[in-house]
Amino acid sequence: MARLSYLSAFAAFVVFRVSAQTAPQYGQCGGTGWTGATTCPANWSCTFSNAWYSQCLPGSATTTGPTTTVSTPVGTGGSTTVSSTSTASSGSATLAPGWSFVRAVEDPNFHKYLQSQVLGTASPAVLGDYTHAAQFQVVNGQLIQNADGSNLYAIVEPPANSTVVKLGLHWSTTPDTLGTFVFSGDSLEWSSPSVKRQQNNAWLVCPSGTTLSVFINLGAYAYMTPAGCADETLNAYTGTTAVP
Ligand SMILES: *[C@@H]1O[C@H](CO)[C@@H](O)[C@H](O)[C@H]1NC(C)=O
Ligand SMILES: *[C@@H]1O[C@H](CO)[C@@H](O)[C@H](O)[C@H]1NC(C)=O
């Protein structure tokens, strides 16, 4: 009996330790065997996906506390009191291990996904429907698209002159030589020693007809946004499939 109490106290301690951490936006926050953070940032909720995976998604389950904690059932994937806010869609391909979807998280392009204008080919970088979401890795500063097993590299168009406020982005079979991509947390950033920009995670999405072209924003996020364009950040998403 004494031993049992000791174990209970230990278990409580472990739960406390885990809950004290906060998972990143879109990060995993629960699931069978998950020992990481179970708390989501303010106004994000830990959303049950399946018995093995819960994820921090935008939206608050409560408006009272600064954080929302949801524990996922351990053991069987049986009943749960947590309802999913994302449909169990299988519209996109399943994410390959080690790769990420990349998507915008701000309106008017909320959950539009990075891809090639002509899917899976060396063509302009655009945002599009989740059903066509491409998969990415950053390796040695290169943003690589998995085009059916072969690599496409994100190429940033060099600035033509000092008045240019945004740089185009396209996919190529050869690597970029201008700058460096990096995921900072889940946020996609780009910098270059030869290009001055104010914020490395500031992107622009500018529609042309139905095409949502992606640009590097050389100015500050949401400041002097070029006409017709929308400020966006681009964020890695590692759910099993891309979701709307
Ligand atoms: C969370 O949402 C509430 C209500 O919309 C808002 O007042 C508050 O500033 C938000 N907190 C954060 C950290 O975004
Ligand atoms: C700078 O480059 C842009 C894009 O090529 C061009 O439209 C603009 O006329 C150029 N401005 C100057 C001052 O050269």
PDB file of C-alpha atoms and ligand atoms in Angstrom:
ATOM      1  CA  MET A   1       0.000   0.000   0.000  1.00  0.00           C
ATOM      2  CA  ALA A   2       2.830   2.316   0.916  1.00  0.00           C
ATOM      3  CA  ARG A   3       4.518   1.410  -2.320  1.00  0.00           C
ATOM      4  CA  LEU A   4       1.338   2.190  -4.271  1.00  0.00           C
ATOM      5  CA  SER A   5       1.098   5.678  -2.774  1.00  0.00           C
ATOM      6  CA  TYR A   6       4.706   6.268  -3.646  1.00  0.00           C
ATOM      7  CA  LEU A   7       4.001   5.277  -7.244  1.00  0.00           C
ATOM      8  CA  SER A   8       0.934   7.524  -7.380  1.00  0.00           C
ATOM      9  CA  ALA A   9       2.929  10.438  -6.087  1.00  0.00           C
ATOM     10  CA  PHE A  10       5.586   9.754  -8.668  1.00  0.00           C
ATOM     11  CA  ALA A  11       2.984   9.557 -11.441  1.00  0.00           C
ATOM     12  CA  ALA A  12       1.488  12.872 -10.320  1.00  0.00           C
ATOM     13  CA  PHE A  13       4.934  14.404 -10.376  1.00  0.00           C
ATOM     14  CA  VAL A  14       5.545  13.192 -13.926  1.00  0.00           C
ATOM     15  CA  VAL A  15       2.181  14.544 -15.103  1.00  0.00           C
ATOM     16  CA  PHE A  16       2.944  17.883 -13.493  1.00  0.00           C
ATOM     17  CA  ARG A  17       6.355  18.059 -15.125  1.00  0.00           C
ATOM     18  CA  VAL A  18       4.943  17.288 -18.562  1.00  0.00           C
ATOM     19  CA  SER A  19       2.062  19.753 -18.257  1.00  0.00           C
ATOM     20  CA  ALA A  20       4.418  22.552 -17.330  1.00  0.00           C
ATOM     21  CA  GLN A  21       5.792  22.596 -20.892  1.00  0.00           C
ATOM     22  CA  THR A  22       3.962  24.197 -23.792  1.00  0.00           C
ATOM     23  CA  ALA A  23       3.890  22.529 -27.178  1.00  0.00           C
ATOM     24  CA  PRO A  24       4.563  24.745 -30.223  1.00  0.00           C
ATOM     25  CA  GLN A  25       1.837  25.871 -32.588  1.00  0.00           C
ATOM     26  CA  TYR A  26       0.814  22.827 -34.666  1.00  0.00           C
ATOM     27  CA  GLY A  27       3.036  20.688 -32.430  1.00  0.00           C
ATOM     28  CA  GLN A  28       2.094  17.334 -30.979  1.00  0.00           C
ATOM     29  CA  CYS A  29       0.469  17.619 -27.558  1.00  0.00           C
ATOM     30  CA  GLY A  30      -0.708  14.119 -26.790  1.00  0.00           C
ATOM     31  CA  GLY A  31      -1.178  10.543 -27.851  1.00  0.00           C
ATOM     32  CA  THR A  32      -0.282   7.107 -26.604  1.00  0.00           C
ATOM     33  CA  GLY A  33       3.365   7.060 -25.597  1.00  0.00           C
ATOM     34  CA  TRP A  34       3.733  10.852 -25.931  1.00  0.00           C
ATOM     35  CA  THR A  35       5.976  12.205 -23.182  1.00  0.00           C
ATOM     36  CA  GLY A  36       6.331  15.764 -24.459  1.00  0.00           C
ATOM     37  CA  ALA A  37       4.337  18.897 -23.723  1.00  0.00           C
ATOM     38  CA  THR A  38       0.561  18.519 -23.399  1.00  0.00           C
ATOM     39  CA  THR A  39      -0.299  22.202 -23.142  1.00  0.00           C
ATOM     40  CA  CYS A  40      -0.885  24.438 -26.147  1.00  0.00           C
ATOM     41  CA  PRO A  41      -0.120  28.157 -26.564  1.00  0.00           C
ATOM     42  CA  ALA A  42      -2.817  30.651 -25.578  1.00  0.00           C
ATOM     43  CA  ASN A  43      -5.874  30.430 -27.838  1.00  0.00           C
ATOM     44  CA  TRP A  44      -4.654  27.157 -29.343  1.00  0.00           C
ATOM     45  CA  SER A  45      -6.255  23.878 -28.338  1.00  0.00           C
ATOM     46  CA  CYS A  46      -4.905  20.395 -28.088  1.00  0.00           C
ATOM     47  CA  THR A  47      -7.064  18.631 -30.641  1.00  0.00           C
ATOM     48  CA  PHE A  48      -7.554  14.883 -30.604  1.00  0.00           C
ATOM     49  CA  SER A  49      -6.686  13.295 -33.920  1.00  0.00           C
ATOM     50  CA  ASN A  50      -6.369   9.636 -33.000  1.00  0.00           C
ATOM     51  CA  ALA A  51      -5.223   7.539 -30.030  1.00  0.00           C
ATOM     52  CA  TRP A  52      -1.599   8.155 -30.990  1.00  0.00           C
ATOM     53  CA  TYR A  53      -1.685  11.804 -31.974  1.00  0.00           C
ATOM     54  CA  SER A  54      -3.136  15.043 -30.682  1.00  0.00           C
ATOM     55  CA  GLN A  55      -2.045  18.385 -32.070  1.00  0.00           C
ATOM     56  CA  CYS A  56      -2.143  22.076 -31.085  1.00  0.00           C
ATOM     57  CA  LEU A  57      -4.496  23.804 -33.526  1.00  0.00           C
ATOM     58  CA  PRO A  58      -5.677  27.430 -33.656  1.00  0.00           C
ATOM     59  CA  GLY A  59      -8.805  28.138 -31.676  1.00  0.00           C
ATOM     60  CA  SER A  60      -9.619  28.151 -28.043  1.00  0.00           C
ATOM     61  CA  ALA A  61     -11.668  25.487 -26.343  1.00  0.00           C
ATOM     62  CA  THR A  62     -12.158  27.821 -23.396  1.00  0.00           C
ATOM     63  CA  THR A  63     -11.867  31.579 -23.093  1.00  0.00           C
ATOM     64  CA  THR A  64     -10.915  31.607 -19.447  1.00  0.00           C
ATOM     65  CA  GLY A  65      -7.423  30.274 -18.960  1.00  0.00           C
ATOM     66  CA  PRO A  66      -4.295  31.318 -20.798  1.00  0.00           C
ATOM     67  CA  THR A  67      -3.727  27.717 -21.861  1.00  0.00           C
ATOM     68  CA  THR A  68      -5.835  24.703 -22.631  1.00  0.00           C
ATOM     69  CA  THR A  69      -4.784  21.243 -21.601  1.00  0.00           C
ATOM     70  CA  VAL A  70      -6.366  18.131 -22.994  1.00  0.00           C
ATOM     71  CA  SER A  71      -5.273  14.688 -22.023  1.00  0.00           C
ATOM     72  CA  THR A  72      -5.638  11.972 -24.576  1.00  0.00           C
ATOM     73  CA  PRO A  73      -6.778   8.497 -23.639  1.00  0.00           C
ATOM     74  CA  VAL A  74      -4.013   6.043 -22.963  1.00  0.00           C
ATOM     75  CA  GLY A  75      -4.274   2.490 -24.203  1.00  0.00           C
ATOM     76  CA  THR A  76      -7.148   1.678 -26.500  1.00  0.00           C
ATOM     77  CA  GLY A  77      -8.371   4.147 -29.040  1.00  0.00           C
ATOM     78  CA  GLY A  78     -11.822   3.768 -27.529  1.00  0.00           C
ATOM     79  CA  SER A  79     -14.058   6.517 -26.301  1.00  0.00           C
ATOM     80  CA  THR A  80     -12.850  10.036 -25.826  1.00  0.00           C
ATOM     81  CA  THR A  81     -14.497  13.219 -24.650  1.00  0.00           C
ATOM     82  CA  VAL A  82     -12.379  15.351 -26.927  1.00  0.00           C
ATOM     83  CA  SER A  83     -13.951  16.096 -30.278  1.00  0.00           C
ATOM     84  CA  SER A  84     -11.881  16.682 -33.342  1.00  0.00           C
ATOM     85  CA  THR A  85     -12.093  20.074 -35.028  1.00  0.00           C
ATOM     86  CA  SER A  86     -10.387  18.839 -38.153  1.00  0.00           C
ATOM     87  CA  THR A  87     -12.091  16.366 -40.396  1.00  0.00           C
ATOM     88  CA  ALA A  88     -10.407  13.005 -40.704  1.00  0.00           C
ATOM     89  CA  SER A  89      -9.742  13.840 -44.289  1.00  0.00           C
ATOM     90  CA  SER A  90      -7.544  11.734 -46.467  1.00  0.00           C
ATOM     91  CA  GLY A  91      -7.699  14.141 -49.368  1.00  0.00           C
ATOM     92  CA  SER A  92      -3.937  14.551 -49.617  1.00  0.00           C
ATOM     93  CA  ALA A  93      -1.179  11.978 -49.823  1.00  0.00           C
ATOM     94  CA  THR A  94       0.063  10.634 -46.475  1.00  0.00           C
ATOM     95  CA  LEU A  95       3.048  12.547 -45.123  1.00  0.00           C
ATOM     96  CA  ALA A  96       6.335  10.687 -45.653  1.00  0.00           C
ATOM     97  CA  PRO A  97       8.474  10.283 -42.499  1.00  0.00           C
ATOM     98  CA  GLY A  98      10.812  13.248 -42.019  1.00  0.00           C
ATOM     99  CA  TRP A  99       8.877  15.522 -44.387  1.00  0.00           C
ATOM    100  CA  SER A 100       6.414  18.327 -43.636  1.00  0.00           C
ATOM    101  CA  PHE A 101       3.523  19.978 -45.347  1.00  0.00           C
ATOM    102  CA  VAL A 102       3.929  23.779 -45.451  1.00  0.00           C
ATOM    103  CA  ARG A 103       0.879  25.996 -45.205  1.00  0.00           C
ATOM    104  CA  ALA A 104      -0.278  29.538 -44.572  1.00  0.00           C
ATOM    105  CA  VAL A 105      -2.177  30.108 -41.358  1.00  0.00           C
ATOM    106  CA  GLU A 106      -3.582  33.605 -41.892  1.00  0.00           C
ATOM    107  CA  ASP A 107      -6.659  34.660 -43.837  1.00  0.00           C
ATOM    108  CA  PRO A 108      -7.365  34.971 -46.706  1.00  0.00           C
ATOM    109  CA  ASN A 109      -5.078  31.989 -47.335  1.00  0.00           C
ATOM    110  CA  PHE A 110      -5.714  30.028 -44.142  1.00  0.00           C
ATOM    111  CA  HIS A 111      -4.617  26.395 -44.643  1.00  0.00           C
ATOM    112  CA  LYS A 112      -3.650  26.828 -48.249  1.00  0.00           C
ATOM    113  CA  TYR A 113      -0.627  24.587 -48.869  1.00  0.00           C
ATOM    114  CA  LEU A 114       2.685  25.200 -50.611  1.00  0.00           C
ATOM    115  CA  GLN A 115       3.057  23.383 -53.948  1.00  0.00           C
ATOM    116  CA  SER A 116       4.187  23.870 -57.549  1.00  0.00           C
ATOM    117  CA  GLN A 117       1.897  25.778 -59.911  1.00  0.00           C
ATOM    118  CA  VAL A 118       2.135  22.778 -62.228  1.00  0.00           C
ATOM    119  CA  LEU A 119       1.994  20.072 -59.561  1.00  0.00           C
ATOM    120  CA  GLY A 120       5.280  18.340 -58.785  1.00  0.00           C
ATOM    121  CA  THR A 121       7.222  20.164 -61.524  1.00  0.00           C
ATOM    122  CA  ALA A 122       9.819  22.933 -61.834  1.00  0.00           C
ATOM    123  CA  SER A 123       7.351  25.843 -61.972  1.00  0.00           C
ATOM    124  CA  PRO A 124       6.373  28.844 -59.805  1.00  0.00           C
ATOM    125  CA  ALA A 125       5.753  28.323 -56.075  1.00  0.00           C
ATOM    126  CA  VAL A 126       2.083  28.774 -55.208  1.00  0.00           C
ATOM    127  CA  LEU A 127      -0.367  28.055 -52.435  1.00  0.00           C
ATOM    128  CA  GLY A 128      -3.179  25.692 -53.271  1.00  0.00           C
ATOM    129  CA  ASP A 129      -5.738  23.254 -52.056  1.00  0.00           C
ATOM    130  CA  TYR A 130      -4.880  20.778 -49.280  1.00  0.00           C
ATOM    131  CA  THR A 131      -5.638  17.878 -51.597  1.00  0.00           C
ATOM    132  CA  HIS A 132      -2.565  18.843 -53.638  1.00  0.00           C
ATOM    133  CA  ALA A 133      -0.275  19.690 -50.710  1.00  0.00           C
ATOM    134  CA  ALA A 134       3.374  18.969 -51.526  1.00  0.00           C
ATOM    135  CA  GLN A 135       5.901  17.730 -48.934  1.00  0.00           C
ATOM    136  CA  PHE A 136       9.084  19.506 -47.893  1.00  0.00           C
ATOM    137  CA  GLN A 137      12.359  19.311 -46.016  1.00  0.00           C
ATOM    138  CA  VAL A 138      14.991  21.927 -45.283  1.00  0.00           C
ATOM    139  CA  VAL A 139      18.445  20.402 -45.828  1.00  0.00           C
ATOM    140  CA  ASN A 140      21.648  22.479 -45.758  1.00  0.00           C
ATOM    141  CA  GLY A 141      19.640  25.675 -46.185  1.00  0.00           C
ATOM    142  CA  GLN A 142      17.747  24.358 -49.228  1.00  0.00           C
ATOM    143  CA  LEU A 143      13.960  24.085 -49.173  1.00  0.00           C
ATOM    144  CA  ILE A 144      13.357  20.792 -50.964  1.00  0.00           C
ATOM    145  CA  GLN A 145      10.069  19.607 -52.406  1.00  0.00           C
ATOM    146  CA  ASN A 146       9.574  15.866 -52.695  1.00  0.00           C
ATOM    147  CA  ALA A 147       8.428  15.550 -56.300  1.00  0.00           C
ATOM    148  CA  ASP A 148       7.541  11.881 -56.454  1.00  0.00           C
ATOM    149  CA  GLY A 149      10.917  10.884 -55.024  1.00  0.00           C
ATOM    150  CA  SER A 150      13.083  13.440 -56.831  1.00  0.00           C
ATOM    151  CA  ASN A 151      14.097  16.805 -55.393  1.00  0.00           C
ATOM    152  CA  LEU A 152      12.858  20.205 -56.467  1.00  0.00           C
ATOM    153  CA  TYR A 153      14.636  23.178 -54.877  1.00  0.00           C
ATOM    154  CA  ALA A 154      13.013  26.502 -53.977  1.00  0.00           C
ATOM    155  CA  ILE A 155      14.759  29.271 -55.912  1.00  0.00           C
ATOM    156  CA  VAL A 156      14.425  32.888 -54.804  1.00  0.00           C
ATOM    157  CA  GLU A 157      14.560  35.408 -57.631  1.00  0.00           C
ATOM    158  CA  PRO A 158      17.368  37.940 -56.944  1.00  0.00           C
ATOM    159  CA  PRO A 159      16.208  41.570 -56.514  1.00  0.00           C
ATOM    160  CA  ALA A 160      16.413  43.464 -59.837  1.00  0.00           C
ATOM    161  CA  ASN A 161      17.163  46.760 -58.084  1.00  0.00           C
ATOM    162  CA  SER A 162      16.871  48.472 -54.708  1.00  0.00           C
ATOM    163  CA  THR A 163      13.233  49.479 -55.174  1.00  0.00           C
ATOM    164  CA  VAL A 164      11.961  45.889 -55.286  1.00  0.00           C
ATOM    165  CA  VAL A 165       9.782  44.990 -52.285  1.00  0.00           C
ATOM    166  CA  LYS A 166       9.136  41.307 -52.970  1.00  0.00           C
ATOM    167  CA  LEU A 167      11.003  38.392 -54.541  1.00  0.00           C
ATOM    168  CA  GLY A 168       9.427  35.609 -56.574  1.00  0.00           C
ATOM    169  CA  LEU A 169       9.874  31.956 -55.694  1.00  0.00           C
ATOM    170  CA  HIS A 170       9.945  28.986 -58.046  1.00  0.00           C
ATOM    171  CA  TRP A 171      10.953  25.323 -58.058  1.00  0.00           C
ATOM    172  CA  SER A 172      14.012  24.067 -59.857  1.00  0.00           C
ATOM    173  CA  THR A 173      15.918  20.812 -60.301  1.00  0.00           C
ATOM    174  CA  THR A 174      19.096  22.631 -59.240  1.00  0.00           C
ATOM    175  CA  PRO A 175      19.720  24.146 -55.778  1.00  0.00           C
ATOM    176  CA  ASP A 176      19.372  27.800 -54.796  1.00  0.00           C
ATOM    177  CA  THR A 177      22.555  29.883 -54.556  1.00  0.00           C
ATOM    178  CA  LEU A 178      21.159  33.153 -53.175  1.00  0.00           C
ATOM    179  CA  GLY A 179      20.205  32.405 -49.587  1.00  0.00           C
ATOM    180  CA  THR A 180      19.325  30.032 -46.784  1.00  0.00           C
ATOM    181  CA  PHE A 181      16.025  28.497 -45.753  1.00  0.00           C
ATOM    182  CA  VAL A 182      15.430  27.364 -42.196  1.00  0.00           C
ATOM    183  CA  PHE A 183      12.517  26.213 -40.069  1.00  0.00           C
ATOM    184  CA  SER A 184      12.485  28.331 -36.927  1.00  0.00           C
ATOM    185  CA  GLY A 185      10.147  26.276 -34.793  1.00  0.00           C
ATOM    186  CA  ASP A 186       7.559  25.507 -37.456  1.00  0.00           C
ATOM    187  CA  SER A 187       7.937  28.847 -39.222  1.00  0.00           C
ATOM    188  CA  LEU A 188       9.674  28.895 -42.615  1.00  0.00           C
ATOM    189  CA  GLU A 189      12.329  31.615 -42.881  1.00  0.00           C
ATOM    190  CA  TRP A 190      14.724  32.747 -45.581  1.00  0.00           C
ATOM    191  CA  SER A 191      17.739  35.016 -45.379  1.00  0.00           C
ATOM    192  CA  SER A 192      20.603  35.974 -47.647  1.00  0.00           C
ATOM    193  CA  PRO A 193      23.827  37.856 -46.991  1.00  0.00           C
ATOM    194  CA  SER A 194      23.204  39.888 -50.168  1.00  0.00           C
ATOM    195  CA  VAL A 195      19.508  40.728 -49.636  1.00  0.00           C
ATOM    196  CA  LYS A 196      18.344  43.114 -46.952  1.00  0.00           C
ATOM    197  CA  ARG A 197      14.980  42.219 -45.433  1.00  0.00           C
ATOM    198  CA  GLN A 198      13.268  43.273 -42.246  1.00  0.00           C
ATOM    199  CA  GLN A 199      11.735  40.016 -41.144  1.00  0.00           C
ATOM    200  CA  ASN A 200      12.918  36.575 -42.209  1.00  0.00           C
ATOM    201  CA  ASN A 201       9.488  34.952 -41.803  1.00  0.00           C
ATOM    202  CA  ALA A 202       7.479  37.544 -43.771  1.00  0.00           C
ATOM    203  CA  TRP A 203       5.869  36.148 -46.913  1.00  0.00           C
ATOM    204  CA  LEU A 204       3.426  37.600 -49.406  1.00  0.00           C
ATOM    205  CA  VAL A 205       0.771  35.766 -51.368  1.00  0.00           C
ATOM    206  CA  CYS A 206      -0.402  37.663 -54.418  1.00  0.00           C
ATOM    207  CA  PRO A 207      -3.253  36.279 -56.521  1.00  0.00           C
ATOM    208  CA  SER A 208      -3.144  36.403 -60.277  1.00  0.00           C
ATOM    209  CA  GLY A 209      -6.417  34.996 -61.516  1.00  0.00           C
ATOM    210  CA  THR A 210      -6.885  31.833 -59.468  1.00  0.00           C
ATOM    211  CA  THR A 211      -3.129  31.387 -58.955  1.00  0.00           C
ATOM    212  CA  LEU A 212      -1.853  32.262 -55.469  1.00  0.00           C
ATOM    213  CA  SER A 213       1.791  33.154 -56.096  1.00  0.00           C
ATOM    214  CA  VAL A 214       4.215  33.077 -53.165  1.00  0.00           C
ATOM    215  CA  PHE A 215       6.808  35.815 -52.625  1.00  0.00           C
ATOM    216  CA  ILE A 216       9.507  36.712 -50.120  1.00  0.00           C
ATOM    217  CA  ASN A 217       8.417  39.980 -48.451  1.00  0.00           C
ATOM    218  CA  LEU A 218      11.420  42.267 -48.133  1.00  0.00           C
ATOM    219  CA  GLY A 219       9.471  44.667 -45.909  1.00  0.00           C
ATOM    220  CA  ALA A 220       8.011  44.134 -42.477  1.00  0.00           C
ATOM    221  CA  TYR A 221       5.029  41.827 -41.971  1.00  0.00           C
ATOM    222  CA  ALA A 222       1.723  43.671 -42.508  1.00  0.00           C
ATOM    223  CA  TYR A 223       3.459  46.994 -43.216  1.00  0.00           C
ATOM    224  CA  MET A 224       3.007  48.645 -46.631  1.00  0.00           C
ATOM    225  CA  THR A 225       1.617  45.426 -48.076  1.00  0.00           C
ATOM    226  CA  PRO A 226       1.754  45.620 -51.886  1.00  0.00           C
ATOM    227  CA  ALA A 227      -1.683  46.152 -53.465  1.00  0.00           C
ATOM    228  CA  GLY A 228      -3.515  42.882 -54.051  1.00  0.00           C
ATOM    229  CA  CYS A 229      -1.167  40.843 -51.857  1.00  0.00           C
ATOM    230  CA  ALA A 230      -1.753  39.331 -48.402  1.00  0.00           C
ATOM    231  CA  ASP A 231       0.778  38.997 -45.590  1.00  0.00           C
ATOM    232  CA  GLU A 232       1.382  35.422 -44.529  1.00  0.00           C
ATOM    233  CA  THR A 233       3.704  33.253 -42.515  1.00  0.00           C
ATOM    234  CA  LEU A 234       4.407  29.772 -43.857  1.00  0.00           C
ATOM    235  CA  ASN A 235       4.350  26.995 -41.290  1.00  0.00           C
ATOM    236  CA  ALA A 236       5.321  23.358 -41.256  1.00  0.00           C
ATOM    237  CA  TYR A 237       2.480  20.938 -40.591  1.00  0.00           C
ATOM    238  CA  THR A 238       3.215  17.324 -39.791  1.00  0.00           C
ATOM    239  CA  GLY A 239      -0.229  15.784 -39.544  1.00  0.00           C
ATOM    240  CA  THR A 240      -0.663  12.437 -41.281  1.00  0.00           C
ATOM    241  CA  THR A 241      -2.450  14.110 -44.166  1.00  0.00           C
ATOM    242  CA  ALA A 242      -2.993  17.742 -45.099  1.00  0.00           C
ATOM    243  CA  VAL A 243      -6.261  19.064 -43.714  1.00  0.00           C
ATOM    244  CA  PRO A 244      -8.375  22.045 -44.818  1.00  0.00           C
TER     245      PRO A 244
HETATM  246  C1  LIG B   1      -6.987  35.086 -26.968  1.00  0.00           C
HETATM  247  O1  LIG B   1      -8.283  35.432 -27.402  1.00  0.00           O
HETATM  248  C2  LIG B   1      -8.866  36.471 -26.636  1.00  0.00           C
HETATM  249  C3  LIG B   1     -10.298  36.631 -27.102  1.00  0.00           C
HETATM  250  O2  LIG B   1     -10.363  36.763 -28.503  1.00  0.00           O
HETATM  251  C4  LIG B   1      -8.045  37.747 -26.790  1.00  0.00           C
HETATM  252  O3  LIG B   1      -8.591  38.780 -26.031  1.00  0.00           O
HETATM  253  C5  LIG B   1      -6.627  37.476 -26.332  1.00  0.00           C
HETATM  254  O4  LIG B   1      -5.808  38.606 -26.589  1.00  0.00           O
HETATM  255  C6  LIG B   1      -6.037  36.275 -27.087  1.00  0.00           C
HETATM  256  N1  LIG B   1      -4.715  35.947 -26.547  1.00  0.00           N
HETATM  257  C7  LIG B   1      -3.660  35.728 -27.309  1.00  0.00           C
HETATM  258  C8  LIG B   1      -2.381  35.441 -26.591  1.00  0.00           C
HETATM  259  O5  LIG B   1      -3.725  35.743 -28.541  1.00  0.00           O
HETATM  260  C1  LIG B   2      13.331  47.813 -60.518  1.00  0.00           C
HETATM  261  O1  LIG B   2      12.992  46.505 -60.959  1.00  0.00           O
HETATM  262  C2  LIG B   2      11.624  46.328 -61.187  1.00  0.00           C
HETATM  263  C3  LIG B   2      11.381  44.853 -61.455  1.00  0.00           C
HETATM  264  O2  LIG B   2      12.204  44.392 -62.499  1.00  0.00           O
HETATM  265  C4  LIG B   2      11.184  47.224 -62.341  1.00  0.00           C
HETATM  266  O3  LIG B   2       9.810  47.051 -62.590  1.00  0.00           O
HETATM  267  C5  LIG B   2      11.467  48.662 -61.949  1.00  0.00           C
HETATM  268  O4  LIG B   2      11.161  49.504 -63.056  1.00  0.00           O
HETATM  269  C6  LIG B   2      12.920  48.834 -61.568  1.00  0.00           C
HETATM  270  N1  LIG B   2      13.107  50.183 -61.026  1.00  0.00           N
HETATM  271  C7  LIG B   2      14.191  50.899 -61.296  1.00  0.00           C
HETATM  272  C8  LIG B   2      14.259  52.250 -60.651  1.00  0.00           C
HETATM  273  O5  LIG B   2      15.081  50.479 -62.017  1.00  0.00           O
END
